[in-house]
Short mmCIF file of C-alpha atoms in Angstrom, two decimals:
data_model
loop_
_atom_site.label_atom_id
_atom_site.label_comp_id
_atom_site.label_asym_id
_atom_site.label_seq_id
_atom_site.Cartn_x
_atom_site.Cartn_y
_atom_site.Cartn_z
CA UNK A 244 -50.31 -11.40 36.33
CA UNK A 245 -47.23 -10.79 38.17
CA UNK A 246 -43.92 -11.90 36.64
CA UNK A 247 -40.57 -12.32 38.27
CA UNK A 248 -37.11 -11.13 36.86
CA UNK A 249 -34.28 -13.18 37.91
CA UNK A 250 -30.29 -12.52 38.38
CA UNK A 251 -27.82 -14.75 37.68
CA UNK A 252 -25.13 -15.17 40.49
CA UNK A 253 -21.36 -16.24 40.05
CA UNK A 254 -22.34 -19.96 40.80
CA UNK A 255 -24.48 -19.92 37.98
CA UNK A 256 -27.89 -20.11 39.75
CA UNK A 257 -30.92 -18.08 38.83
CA UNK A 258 -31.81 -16.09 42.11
CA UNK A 259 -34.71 -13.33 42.48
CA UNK A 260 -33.53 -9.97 42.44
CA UNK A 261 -34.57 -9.58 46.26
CA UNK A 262 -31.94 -12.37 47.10
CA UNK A 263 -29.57 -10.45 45.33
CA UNK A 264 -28.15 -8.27 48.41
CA UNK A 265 -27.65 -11.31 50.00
CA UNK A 266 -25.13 -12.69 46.71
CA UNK A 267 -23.12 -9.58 47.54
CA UNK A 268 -22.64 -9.91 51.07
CA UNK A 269 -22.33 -13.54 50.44
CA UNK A 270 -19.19 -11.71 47.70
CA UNK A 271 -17.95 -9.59 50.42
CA UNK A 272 -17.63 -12.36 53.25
CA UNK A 273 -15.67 -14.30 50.52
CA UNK A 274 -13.81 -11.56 49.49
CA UNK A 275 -12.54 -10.66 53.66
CA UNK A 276 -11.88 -14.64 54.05
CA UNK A 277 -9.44 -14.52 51.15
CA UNK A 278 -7.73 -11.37 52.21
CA UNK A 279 -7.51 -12.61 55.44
CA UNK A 280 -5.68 -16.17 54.18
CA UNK A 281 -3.61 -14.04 52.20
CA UNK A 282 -2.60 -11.68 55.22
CA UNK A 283 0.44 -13.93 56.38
CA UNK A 284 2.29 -14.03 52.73
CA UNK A 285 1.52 -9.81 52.21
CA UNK A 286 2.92 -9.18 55.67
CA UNK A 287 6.00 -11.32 54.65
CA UNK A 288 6.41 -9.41 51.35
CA UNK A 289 6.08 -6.31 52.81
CA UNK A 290 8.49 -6.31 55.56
CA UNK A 291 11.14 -8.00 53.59
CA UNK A 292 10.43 -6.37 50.19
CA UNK A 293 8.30 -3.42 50.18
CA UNK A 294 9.99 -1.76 53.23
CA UNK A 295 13.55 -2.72 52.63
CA UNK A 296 13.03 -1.18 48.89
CA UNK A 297 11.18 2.15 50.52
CA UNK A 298 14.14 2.64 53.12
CA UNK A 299 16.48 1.88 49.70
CA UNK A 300 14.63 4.57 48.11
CA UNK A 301 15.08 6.89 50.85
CA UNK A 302 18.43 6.51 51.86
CA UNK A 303 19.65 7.31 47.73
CA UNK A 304 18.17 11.02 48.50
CA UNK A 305 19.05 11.82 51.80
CA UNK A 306 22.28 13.38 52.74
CA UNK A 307 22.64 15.38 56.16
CA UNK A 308 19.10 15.31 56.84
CA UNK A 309 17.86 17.28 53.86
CA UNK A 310 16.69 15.91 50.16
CA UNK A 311 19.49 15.92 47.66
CA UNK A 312 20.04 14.16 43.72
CA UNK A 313 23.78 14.46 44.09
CA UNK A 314 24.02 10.32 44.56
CA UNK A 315 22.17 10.18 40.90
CA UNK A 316 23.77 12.92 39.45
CA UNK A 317 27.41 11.09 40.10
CA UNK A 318 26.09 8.02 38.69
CA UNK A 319 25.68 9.56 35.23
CA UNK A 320 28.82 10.37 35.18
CA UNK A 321 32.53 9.10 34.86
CA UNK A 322 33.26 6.20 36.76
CA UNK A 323 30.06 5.11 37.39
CA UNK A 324 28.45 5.34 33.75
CA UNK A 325 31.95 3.44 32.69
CA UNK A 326 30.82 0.69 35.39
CA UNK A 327 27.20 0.24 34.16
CA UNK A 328 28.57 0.18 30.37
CA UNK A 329 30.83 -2.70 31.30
CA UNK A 330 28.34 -4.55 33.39
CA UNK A 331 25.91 -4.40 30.29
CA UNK A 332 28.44 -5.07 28.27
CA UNK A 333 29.51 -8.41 30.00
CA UNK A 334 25.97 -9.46 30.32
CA UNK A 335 25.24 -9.29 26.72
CA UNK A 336 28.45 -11.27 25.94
CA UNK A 337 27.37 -13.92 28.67
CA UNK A 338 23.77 -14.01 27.78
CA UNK A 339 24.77 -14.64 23.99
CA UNK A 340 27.42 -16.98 25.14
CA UNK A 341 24.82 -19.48 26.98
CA UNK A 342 22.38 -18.73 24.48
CA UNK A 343 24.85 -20.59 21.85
CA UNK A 344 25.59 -23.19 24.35
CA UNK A 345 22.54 -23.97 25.69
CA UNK A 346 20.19 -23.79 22.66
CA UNK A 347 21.69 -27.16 20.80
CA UNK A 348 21.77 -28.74 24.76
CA UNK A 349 17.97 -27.98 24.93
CA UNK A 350 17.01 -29.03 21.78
CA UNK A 351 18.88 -32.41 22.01
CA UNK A 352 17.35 -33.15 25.37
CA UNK A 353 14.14 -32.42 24.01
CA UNK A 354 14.26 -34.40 20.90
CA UNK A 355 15.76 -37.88 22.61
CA UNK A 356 14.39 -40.79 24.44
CA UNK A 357 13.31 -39.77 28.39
CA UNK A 358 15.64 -41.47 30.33
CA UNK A 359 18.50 -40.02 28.00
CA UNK A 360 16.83 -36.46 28.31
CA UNK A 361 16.79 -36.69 32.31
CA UNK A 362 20.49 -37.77 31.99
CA UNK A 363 21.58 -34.68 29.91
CA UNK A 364 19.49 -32.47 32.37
CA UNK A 365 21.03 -34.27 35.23
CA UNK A 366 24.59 -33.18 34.10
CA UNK A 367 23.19 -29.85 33.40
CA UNK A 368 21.64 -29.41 37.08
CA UNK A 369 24.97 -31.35 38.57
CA UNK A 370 26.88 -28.24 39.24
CA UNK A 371 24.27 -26.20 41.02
CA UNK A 372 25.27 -29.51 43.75
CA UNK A 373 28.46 -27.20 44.41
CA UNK A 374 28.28 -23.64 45.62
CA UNK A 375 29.34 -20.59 43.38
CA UNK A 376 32.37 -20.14 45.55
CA UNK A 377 33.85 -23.59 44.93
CA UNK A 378 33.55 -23.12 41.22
CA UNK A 379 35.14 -20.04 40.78
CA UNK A 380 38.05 -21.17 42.70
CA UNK A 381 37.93 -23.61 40.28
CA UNK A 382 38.08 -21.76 37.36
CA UNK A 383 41.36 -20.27 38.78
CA UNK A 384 43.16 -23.49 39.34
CA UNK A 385 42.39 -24.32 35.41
CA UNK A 386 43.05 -20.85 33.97
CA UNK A 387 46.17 -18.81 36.02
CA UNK A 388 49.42 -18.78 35.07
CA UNK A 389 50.51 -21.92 36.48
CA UNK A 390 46.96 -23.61 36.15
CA UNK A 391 46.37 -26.80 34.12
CA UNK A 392 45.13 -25.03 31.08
CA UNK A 393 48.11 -23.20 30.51
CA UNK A 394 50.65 -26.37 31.65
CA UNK A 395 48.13 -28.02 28.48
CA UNK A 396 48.80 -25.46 26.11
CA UNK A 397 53.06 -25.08 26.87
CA UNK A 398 53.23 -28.93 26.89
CA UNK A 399 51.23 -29.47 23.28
CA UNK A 400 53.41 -26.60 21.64
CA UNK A 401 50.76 -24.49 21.23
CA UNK A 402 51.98 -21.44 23.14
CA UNK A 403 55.59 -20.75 24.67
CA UNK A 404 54.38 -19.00 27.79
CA UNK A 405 51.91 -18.96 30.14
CA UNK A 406 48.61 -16.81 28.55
CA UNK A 407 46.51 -14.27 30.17
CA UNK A 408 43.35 -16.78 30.95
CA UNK A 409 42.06 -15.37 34.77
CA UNK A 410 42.15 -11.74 36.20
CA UNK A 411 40.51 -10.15 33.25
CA UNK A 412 37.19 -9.94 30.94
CA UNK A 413 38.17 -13.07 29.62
CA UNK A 414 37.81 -15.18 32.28
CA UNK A 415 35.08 -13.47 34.02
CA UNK A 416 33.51 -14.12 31.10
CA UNK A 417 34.18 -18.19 30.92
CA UNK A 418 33.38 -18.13 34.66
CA UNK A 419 30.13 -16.47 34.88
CA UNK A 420 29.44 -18.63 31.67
CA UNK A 421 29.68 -21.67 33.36
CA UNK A 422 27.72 -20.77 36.11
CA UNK A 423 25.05 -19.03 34.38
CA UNK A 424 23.85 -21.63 31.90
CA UNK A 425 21.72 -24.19 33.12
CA UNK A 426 19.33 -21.25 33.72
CA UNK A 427 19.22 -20.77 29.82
CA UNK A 428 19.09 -24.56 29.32
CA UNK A 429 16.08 -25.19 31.53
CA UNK A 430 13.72 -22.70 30.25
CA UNK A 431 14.92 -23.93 26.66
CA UNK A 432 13.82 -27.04 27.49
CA UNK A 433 10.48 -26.43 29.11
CA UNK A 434 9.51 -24.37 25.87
CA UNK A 435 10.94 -27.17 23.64
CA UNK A 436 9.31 -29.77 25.53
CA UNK A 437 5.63 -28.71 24.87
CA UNK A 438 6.67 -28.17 20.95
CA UNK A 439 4.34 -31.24 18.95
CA UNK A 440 6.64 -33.37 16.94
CA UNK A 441 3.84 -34.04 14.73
CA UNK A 442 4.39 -30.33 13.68
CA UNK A 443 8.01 -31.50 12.27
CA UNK A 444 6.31 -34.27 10.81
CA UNK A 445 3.66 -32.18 9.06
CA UNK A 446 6.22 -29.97 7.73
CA UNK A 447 8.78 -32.59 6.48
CA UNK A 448 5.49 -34.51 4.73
CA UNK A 449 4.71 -31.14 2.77
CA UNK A 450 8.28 -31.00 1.20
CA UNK A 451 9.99 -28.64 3.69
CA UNK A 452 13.99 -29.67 4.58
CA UNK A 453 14.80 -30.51 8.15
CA UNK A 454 16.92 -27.06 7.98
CA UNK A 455 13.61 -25.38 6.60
CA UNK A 456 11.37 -27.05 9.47
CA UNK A 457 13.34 -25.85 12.17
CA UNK A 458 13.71 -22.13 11.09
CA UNK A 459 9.86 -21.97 10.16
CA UNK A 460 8.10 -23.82 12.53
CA UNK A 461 10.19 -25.02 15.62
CA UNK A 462 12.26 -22.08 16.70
CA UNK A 463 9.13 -19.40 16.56
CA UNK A 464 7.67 -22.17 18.78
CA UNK A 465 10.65 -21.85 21.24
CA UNK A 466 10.96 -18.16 21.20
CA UNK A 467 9.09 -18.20 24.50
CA UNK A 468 11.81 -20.54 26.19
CA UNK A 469 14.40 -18.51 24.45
CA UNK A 470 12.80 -14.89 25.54
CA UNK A 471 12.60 -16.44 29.60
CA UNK A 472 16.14 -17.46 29.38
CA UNK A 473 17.78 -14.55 27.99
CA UNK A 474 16.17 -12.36 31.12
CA UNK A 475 16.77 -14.42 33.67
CA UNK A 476 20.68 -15.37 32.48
CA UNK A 477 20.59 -10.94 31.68
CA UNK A 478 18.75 -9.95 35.04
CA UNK A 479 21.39 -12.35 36.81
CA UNK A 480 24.64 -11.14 35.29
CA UNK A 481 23.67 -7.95 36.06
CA UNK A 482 23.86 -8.68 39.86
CA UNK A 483 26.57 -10.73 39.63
CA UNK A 484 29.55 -10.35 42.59
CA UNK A 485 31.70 -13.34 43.65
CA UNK A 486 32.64 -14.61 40.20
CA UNK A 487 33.28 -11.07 38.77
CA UNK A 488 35.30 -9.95 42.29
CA UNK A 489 37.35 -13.46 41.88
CA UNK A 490 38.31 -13.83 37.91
CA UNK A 491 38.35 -10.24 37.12
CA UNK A 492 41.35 -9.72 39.82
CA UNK A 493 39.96 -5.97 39.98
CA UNK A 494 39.92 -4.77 36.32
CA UNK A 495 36.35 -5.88 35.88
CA UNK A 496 34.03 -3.78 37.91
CA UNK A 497 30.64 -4.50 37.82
CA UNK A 498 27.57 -2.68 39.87
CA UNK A 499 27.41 -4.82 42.57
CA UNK A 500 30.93 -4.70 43.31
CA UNK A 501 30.57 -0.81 43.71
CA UNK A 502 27.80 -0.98 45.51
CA UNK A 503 29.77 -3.13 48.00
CA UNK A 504 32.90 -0.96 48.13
CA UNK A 505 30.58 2.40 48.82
CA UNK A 506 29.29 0.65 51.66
CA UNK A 507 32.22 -1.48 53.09
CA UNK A 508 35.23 0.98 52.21
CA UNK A 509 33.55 4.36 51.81
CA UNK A 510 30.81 4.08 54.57
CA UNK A 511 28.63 5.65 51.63
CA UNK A 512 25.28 4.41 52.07
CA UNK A 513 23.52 7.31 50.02
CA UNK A 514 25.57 6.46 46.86
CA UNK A 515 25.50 2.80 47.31
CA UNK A 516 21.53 3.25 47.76
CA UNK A 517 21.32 5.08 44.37
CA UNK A 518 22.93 2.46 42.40
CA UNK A 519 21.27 0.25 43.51
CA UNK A 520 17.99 1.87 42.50
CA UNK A 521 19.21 2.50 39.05
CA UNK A 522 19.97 -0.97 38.74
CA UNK A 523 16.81 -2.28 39.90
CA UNK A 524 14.86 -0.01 37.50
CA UNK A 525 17.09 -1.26 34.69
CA UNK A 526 15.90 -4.86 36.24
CA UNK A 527 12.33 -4.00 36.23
CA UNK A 528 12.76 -1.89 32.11
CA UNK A 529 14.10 -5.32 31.25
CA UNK A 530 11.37 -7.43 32.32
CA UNK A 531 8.85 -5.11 30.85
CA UNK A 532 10.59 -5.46 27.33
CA UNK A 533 10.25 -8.78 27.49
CA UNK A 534 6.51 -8.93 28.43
CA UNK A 535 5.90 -6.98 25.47
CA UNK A 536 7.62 -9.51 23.06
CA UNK A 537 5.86 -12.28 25.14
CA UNK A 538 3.58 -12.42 27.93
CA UNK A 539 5.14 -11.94 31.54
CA UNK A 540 2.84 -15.29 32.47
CA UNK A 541 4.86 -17.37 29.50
CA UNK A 542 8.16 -15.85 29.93
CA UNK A 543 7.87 -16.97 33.54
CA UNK A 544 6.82 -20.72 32.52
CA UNK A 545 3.24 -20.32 33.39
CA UNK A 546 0.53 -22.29 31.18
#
């Protein structure tokens, strides 16, 4: 009595095992259509990704036609270490800074009716309606010497001259602040906004104080939301030019501004290359920390 073994193919059908180089080449035809549809988008990343980043690469160890690690070896070391420590150091202030601000803003938008959570996200979203430019220049009317701040303060009593608000840390800092947080509210609020409130519920009914609740069951819950805005607000300051270059009035230098004066003042495309490597690996070290806290597809908003 002859028998017949069957295979099982990806549909889920029950094929003989003679029919199953046809399933493969049936695979393989698949497998070229897809590559092919995806052919436009790779071609697209590569020229304006890949090869801009290889030529990057290149250009941060070449000097006079031969190989040198002079570019790298400068960066670890004076100025440019002093740059990178005050670039981290401003990030951290201005990641904490919206992470303050935009926590309670989150979790109040989450928590209210719909139509008054799309109003308090509408006011968060309003500024991105201006460009980064405008609201800089903004930030200078309100905070120099003669700006309306200071005309407040000297008219209320509060101060008997004019205080040092713009052209330093400090108002770099308010500044990049401003700018910076709706893209700590928004992830906030995505993660918030999938939290049960029937988990609140379940934790007030067994005894637990609306203090207790939120420490032990809704802020674990939000640590993803919390974890994606904290990178992106982090990656971003650390790129960060026109604000920096405008309220820092050239006692704040960040990477990006040297990276810009080694190409437009010092022709210096080797050294300008190299931080910008550095930086990006920082970029790249940071996202990688925070895909080991949470996964890259949830710290990204993915389901």
């Amino acid at each position: 009595m002859m028998t017949t073994v069957r295979g099982i193919v990806s549909e889920g059908e029950l094929i003989r095992p003679s029919d199953a180089d046809t399933a493969q080449r049936y695979q393989r035809r698949e497998d070229r259509a897809m590559l092919f549809l995806m052919a436009p988008a790779l071609a697209v990343v590569t020229v304006l990704l890949v090869v801009p980043l290889a030529w990057l690469s290149w250009q941060s160890i070449r000097q006079d036609g031969g190989f040198t690690l002079a570019n790298y070896r400068r960066i670890f070391s004076g100025t440019y270490l002093d740059t990178f420590s005050l670039t981290f150091k401003l990030s951290i202030i201005v990641t904490g800074v919206t992470l303050l601000l935009g926590y309670p803003v989150a979790y109040l938008a989450a928590s209210v009716r719909p139509r008054l959570a799309a109003l308090i996200l509408g006011m968060v979203i309003l500024p991105f309606w201006t460009s980064v430019l405008v609201r800089t220049y903004a930030w200078l009317v309100l905070l120099q010497r003669t700006g309306l701040v200071n005309k407040a303060l000297i008219a209320s009593g509060l101060i008997d001259h004019p205080a040092r608000l713009a052209y330093n840390q400090f108002g770099t800092i308010i500044a990049m602040v401003h700018i910076l947080l709706p893209f700590m509210v928004l992830p906030l609020y995505s993660a918030m906004q999938k939290i049960p409130t029937s988990l609140s519920q379940a934790a007030a009914s067994l005894g637990a104080s609306p203090t207790h609740a939120f420490f032990r069951v809704f802020l674990p819950l939000s640590m993803g939301g919390v974890v994606a805005g904290v990178t992106l607000v982090f990656v971003l300051c650390l790129g960060f030019y026109i604000t920096p270059e405008l309220m820092g009035g050239g006692k704040s230098i960040m990477v990006s501004m040297v990276v810009s004066r080694n190409v437009e003042i010092y022709n210096s495309w080797g050294a300008a290359s190299s931080v910008s490597v550095v930086l990006l690996l920082c970029v790249f070290a940071i996202f990688y920390a925070a895909s080991r806290v949470i996964p890259l597809d949830k710290t990204l908003g993915a389901k």
